[in-house]
């Protein structure tokens, strides 16, 4: 995901695929299925993601429980919006994207635009 480092993205993937809030230890266990990370590393990444607004946390007993602040799809849309707003020429960016879109993606865009409320 744009704006996230590799480890931050890995942590977000774990949280997005979880059905319930997770502790640092639970996130660490999931990440360590394919890596070897320290508890403090994951704790720091989660703290940074909280500070950046990517995750929410709630203190339960003596441990924080972490949840994504928004769904993966909402985050991707927000990042895309930020890219368009900072591009200098959002129309050109959208046209380049439309040219690269697959048939399925084009159909999804058409469906979404038809359902969009008139402004």
C-alpha atoms as an extended CHARMM CRD file, in Angstrom:
* protein
*
       119  EXT
         1         1  UNK       CA              0.0000000000        0.0000000000        0.0000000000  PROA      1               0.0000000000
         2         2  UNK       CA              1.3180000000        3.4410000000       -0.9440000000  PROA      2               0.0000000000
         3         3  UNK       CA              2.6510000000        5.3830000000        2.0110000000  PROA      3               0.0000000000
         4         4  UNK       CA              3.5350000000        2.3050000000        4.0640000000  PROA      4               0.0000000000
         5         5  UNK       CA              6.8700000000        0.5950000000        4.4780000000  PROA      5               0.0000000000
         6         6  UNK       CA              7.2520000000       -3.1360000000        3.8720000000  PROA      6               0.0000000000
         7         7  UNK       CA              6.8360000000       -4.1080000000        7.5270000000  PROA      7               0.0000000000
         8         8  UNK       CA              3.9900000000       -1.6480000000        8.0610000000  PROA      8               0.0000000000
         9         9  UNK       CA              2.2290000000       -3.1790000000        5.0580000000  PROA      9               0.0000000000
        10        10  UNK       CA              2.7710000000       -6.6650000000        6.4930000000  PROA      10              0.0000000000
        11        11  UNK       CA              1.2850000000       -5.6210000000        9.8220000000  PROA      11              0.0000000000
        12        12  UNK       CA             -1.7250000000       -4.0640000000        8.0770000000  PROA      12              0.0000000000
        13        13  UNK       CA             -2.2280000000       -7.2670000000        6.0540000000  PROA      13              0.0000000000
        14        14  UNK       CA             -2.3580000000       -9.2470000000        9.3040000000  PROA      14              0.0000000000
        15        15  UNK       CA             -4.8830000000       -6.8480000000       10.8340000000  PROA      15              0.0000000000
        16        16  UNK       CA             -7.0360000000       -6.6650000000        7.6840000000  PROA      16              0.0000000000
        17        17  UNK       CA             -7.3290000000      -10.4470000000        7.5290000000  PROA      17              0.0000000000
        18        18  UNK       CA             -8.1550000000      -10.8480000000       11.2230000000  PROA      18              0.0000000000
        19        19  UNK       CA            -11.7410000000      -11.2450000000       12.3850000000  PROA      19              0.0000000000
        20        20  UNK       CA            -11.0250000000       -9.6470000000       15.7400000000  PROA      20              0.0000000000
        21        21  UNK       CA             -8.7530000000       -7.0810000000       17.4090000000  PROA      21              0.0000000000
        22        22  UNK       CA             -5.1850000000       -8.2990000000       17.9390000000  PROA      22              0.0000000000
        23        23  UNK       CA             -2.4570000000       -7.7540000000       20.5190000000  PROA      23              0.0000000000
        24        24  UNK       CA              1.1480000000       -7.0670000000       19.5870000000  PROA      24              0.0000000000
        25        25  UNK       CA              1.9850000000      -10.6600000000       20.5230000000  PROA      25              0.0000000000
        26        26  UNK       CA             -0.7180000000      -12.0420000000       18.1910000000  PROA      26              0.0000000000
        27        27  UNK       CA              0.4450000000       -9.8570000000       15.2860000000  PROA      27              0.0000000000
        28        28  UNK       CA              4.0260000000      -10.9260000000       15.9880000000  PROA      28              0.0000000000
        29        29  UNK       CA              3.0870000000      -14.6180000000       15.9660000000  PROA      29              0.0000000000
        30        30  UNK       CA              1.3650000000      -14.2470000000       12.5960000000  PROA      30              0.0000000000
        31        31  UNK       CA              4.2580000000      -12.2940000000       11.0770000000  PROA      31              0.0000000000
        32        32  UNK       CA              6.8140000000      -14.7280000000       12.4590000000  PROA      32              0.0000000000
        33        33  UNK       CA              5.2840000000      -17.5590000000       10.4510000000  PROA      33              0.0000000000
        34        34  UNK       CA              7.4270000000      -16.2330000000        7.5800000000  PROA      34              0.0000000000
        35        35  UNK       CA              9.9780000000      -13.9710000000        9.3520000000  PROA      35              0.0000000000
        36        36  UNK       CA             11.9040000000      -13.6060000000       12.5740000000  PROA      36              0.0000000000
        37        37  UNK       CA             10.9510000000      -10.3110000000       14.1890000000  PROA      37              0.0000000000
        38        38  UNK       CA             11.3270000000       -9.0200000000       17.7250000000  PROA      38              0.0000000000
        39        39  UNK       CA              8.3490000000       -8.1040000000       19.8940000000  PROA      39              0.0000000000
        40        40  UNK       CA              9.6250000000       -4.5410000000       20.2750000000  PROA      40              0.0000000000
        41        41  UNK       CA              9.9000000000       -4.1320000000       16.4870000000  PROA      41              0.0000000000
        42        42  UNK       CA              6.2400000000       -5.0290000000       15.9580000000  PROA      42              0.0000000000
        43        43  UNK       CA              5.2040000000       -2.9160000000       18.9540000000  PROA      43              0.0000000000
        44        44  UNK       CA              7.0170000000        0.0950000000       17.4610000000  PROA      44              0.0000000000
        45        45  UNK       CA              5.4520000000       -0.4530000000       14.0260000000  PROA      45              0.0000000000
        46        46  UNK       CA              1.9630000000       -0.6770000000       15.5540000000  PROA      46              0.0000000000
        47        47  UNK       CA              2.6100000000        2.4680000000       17.5850000000  PROA      47              0.0000000000
        48        48  UNK       CA              3.7330000000        4.2800000000       14.4170000000  PROA      48              0.0000000000
        49        49  UNK       CA              0.6690000000        3.0540000000       12.5020000000  PROA      49              0.0000000000
        50        50  UNK       CA             -1.5320000000        4.3180000000       15.3410000000  PROA      50              0.0000000000
        51        51  UNK       CA              0.1820000000        7.7010000000       15.2740000000  PROA      51              0.0000000000
        52        52  UNK       CA             -0.3130000000        7.8700000000       11.4620000000  PROA      52              0.0000000000
        53        53  UNK       CA             -4.0100000000        7.0160000000       11.7950000000  PROA      53              0.0000000000
        54        54  UNK       CA             -3.8700000000        3.5850000000       10.1180000000  PROA      54              0.0000000000
        55        55  UNK       CA             -4.8980000000        1.6190000000       13.2380000000  PROA      55              0.0000000000
        56        56  UNK       CA             -7.0590000000        2.1410000000       16.2880000000  PROA      56              0.0000000000
        57        57  UNK       CA             -6.1260000000        0.7150000000       19.6510000000  PROA      57              0.0000000000
        58        58  UNK       CA             -7.9280000000        0.0660000000       22.8780000000  PROA      58              0.0000000000
        59        59  UNK       CA             -6.3170000000       -0.7520000000       26.1970000000  PROA      59              0.0000000000
        60        60  UNK       CA             -7.5750000000       -4.0330000000       27.6260000000  PROA      60              0.0000000000
        61        61  UNK       CA             -6.0050000000       -5.0670000000       30.9130000000  PROA      61              0.0000000000
        62        62  UNK       CA             -2.3480000000       -4.2060000000       30.2910000000  PROA      62              0.0000000000
        63        63  UNK       CA             -2.2040000000       -4.7400000000       26.5130000000  PROA      63              0.0000000000
        64        64  UNK       CA             -3.4640000000       -2.7540000000       23.5590000000  PROA      64              0.0000000000
        65        65  UNK       CA             -5.8260000000       -4.3980000000       21.0950000000  PROA      65              0.0000000000
        66        66  UNK       CA             -5.3040000000       -3.1480000000       17.5390000000  PROA      66              0.0000000000
        67        67  UNK       CA             -7.7890000000       -2.8900000000       14.6760000000  PROA      67              0.0000000000
        68        68  UNK       CA             -7.4960000000       -1.2630000000       11.2570000000  PROA      68              0.0000000000
        69        69  UNK       CA             -8.8870000000        2.2710000000       11.2000000000  PROA      69              0.0000000000
        70        70  UNK       CA            -10.4880000000        1.4960000000        7.8210000000  PROA      70              0.0000000000
        71        71  UNK       CA            -10.9070000000       -1.4600000000        5.4900000000  PROA      71              0.0000000000
        72        72  UNK       CA             -8.2340000000       -2.3310000000        2.9420000000  PROA      72              0.0000000000
        73        73  UNK       CA            -10.5280000000       -1.0300000000        0.1820000000  PROA      73              0.0000000000
        74        74  UNK       CA            -11.2150000000        2.2480000000        2.0000000000  PROA      74              0.0000000000
        75        75  UNK       CA             -7.4870000000        2.7370000000        2.6160000000  PROA      75              0.0000000000
        76        76  UNK       CA             -6.6590000000        2.0460000000       -1.0390000000  PROA      76              0.0000000000
        77        77  UNK       CA             -9.3190000000        4.5390000000       -2.1650000000  PROA      77              0.0000000000
        78        78  UNK       CA             -7.9870000000        7.1620000000        0.2750000000  PROA      78              0.0000000000
        79        79  UNK       CA             -4.4190000000        6.6770000000       -0.9510000000  PROA      79              0.0000000000
        80        80  UNK       CA             -5.6080000000        6.9170000000       -4.5670000000  PROA      80              0.0000000000
        81        81  UNK       CA             -7.4540000000       10.1470000000       -3.7150000000  PROA      81              0.0000000000
        82        82  UNK       CA             -4.2790000000       11.5580000000       -2.1110000000  PROA      82              0.0000000000
        83        83  UNK       CA             -2.2730000000       10.6220000000       -5.2220000000  PROA      83              0.0000000000
        84        84  UNK       CA             -4.8010000000       12.2740000000       -7.5130000000  PROA      84              0.0000000000
        85        85  UNK       CA             -4.9070000000       15.4120000000       -5.3590000000  PROA      85              0.0000000000
        86        86  UNK       CA             -1.1190000000       15.7160000000       -5.3590000000  PROA      86              0.0000000000
        87        87  UNK       CA             -0.5310000000       14.7900000000       -9.0200000000  PROA      87              0.0000000000
        88        88  UNK       CA             -0.9860000000       18.2430000000      -10.5170000000  PROA      88              0.0000000000
        89        89  UNK       CA             -3.1160000000       16.7380000000      -13.3100000000  PROA      89              0.0000000000
        90        90  UNK       CA             -5.6610000000       14.2870000000      -11.9230000000  PROA      90              0.0000000000
        91        91  UNK       CA             -7.4480000000       14.0060000000      -15.2670000000  PROA      91              0.0000000000
        92        92  UNK       CA             -4.2730000000       12.7880000000      -16.9890000000  PROA      92              0.0000000000
        93        93  UNK       CA             -3.6430000000       10.2910000000      -14.1960000000  PROA      93              0.0000000000
        94        94  UNK       CA             -7.1960000000        8.9400000000      -14.4620000000  PROA      94              0.0000000000
        95        95  UNK       CA             -6.9510000000        8.6690000000      -18.2460000000  PROA      95              0.0000000000
        96        96  UNK       CA             -3.6520000000        6.7670000000      -18.0170000000  PROA      96              0.0000000000
        97        97  UNK       CA             -5.2030000000        4.4740000000      -15.4350000000  PROA      97              0.0000000000
        98        98  UNK       CA             -8.3130000000        3.9150000000      -17.5690000000  PROA      98              0.0000000000
        99        99  UNK       CA             -6.0950000000        2.8930000000      -20.4990000000  PROA      99              0.0000000000
       100       100  UNK       CA             -4.3540000000        0.2940000000      -18.3390000000  PROA      100             0.0000000000
       101       101  UNK       CA             -7.5220000000       -1.0700000000      -16.6920000000  PROA      101             0.0000000000
       102       102  UNK       CA             -8.5860000000       -4.6360000000      -17.4530000000  PROA      102             0.0000000000
       103       103  UNK       CA            -12.0190000000       -5.3860000000      -18.8640000000  PROA      103             0.0000000000
       104       104  UNK       CA            -13.2110000000       -6.4530000000      -15.4010000000  PROA      104             0.0000000000
       105       105  UNK       CA            -11.8650000000       -3.2620000000      -13.8080000000  PROA      105             0.0000000000
       106       106  UNK       CA            -13.4930000000       -1.1440000000      -16.5290000000  PROA      106             0.0000000000
       107       107  UNK       CA            -16.8350000000       -2.8830000000      -15.9430000000  PROA      107             0.0000000000
       108       108  UNK       CA            -16.5130000000       -2.3140000000      -12.1770000000  PROA      108             0.0000000000
       109       109  UNK       CA            -15.8130000000        1.3960000000      -12.7480000000  PROA      109             0.0000000000
       110       110  UNK       CA            -18.8340000000        1.7020000000      -15.0200000000  PROA      110             0.0000000000
       111       111  UNK       CA            -21.0530000000        0.0100000000      -12.3990000000  PROA      111             0.0000000000
       112       112  UNK       CA            -19.7190000000        2.3050000000       -9.6890000000  PROA      112             0.0000000000
       113       113  UNK       CA            -20.2420000000        5.4310000000      -11.7630000000  PROA      113             0.0000000000
       114       114  UNK       CA            -23.8500000000        4.4360000000      -12.5760000000  PROA      114             0.0000000000
       115       115  UNK       CA            -24.6010000000        4.0070000000       -8.8360000000  PROA      115             0.0000000000
       116       116  UNK       CA            -22.9080000000        7.2700000000       -7.8920000000  PROA      116             0.0000000000
       117       117  UNK       CA            -25.3330000000        9.9560000000       -6.6690000000  PROA      117             0.0000000000
       118       118  UNK       CA            -25.6540000000       13.0030000000       -8.9270000000  PROA      118             0.0000000000
       119       119  UNK       CA            -23.8540000000       16.0900000000       -7.6470000000  PROA      119             0.0000000000
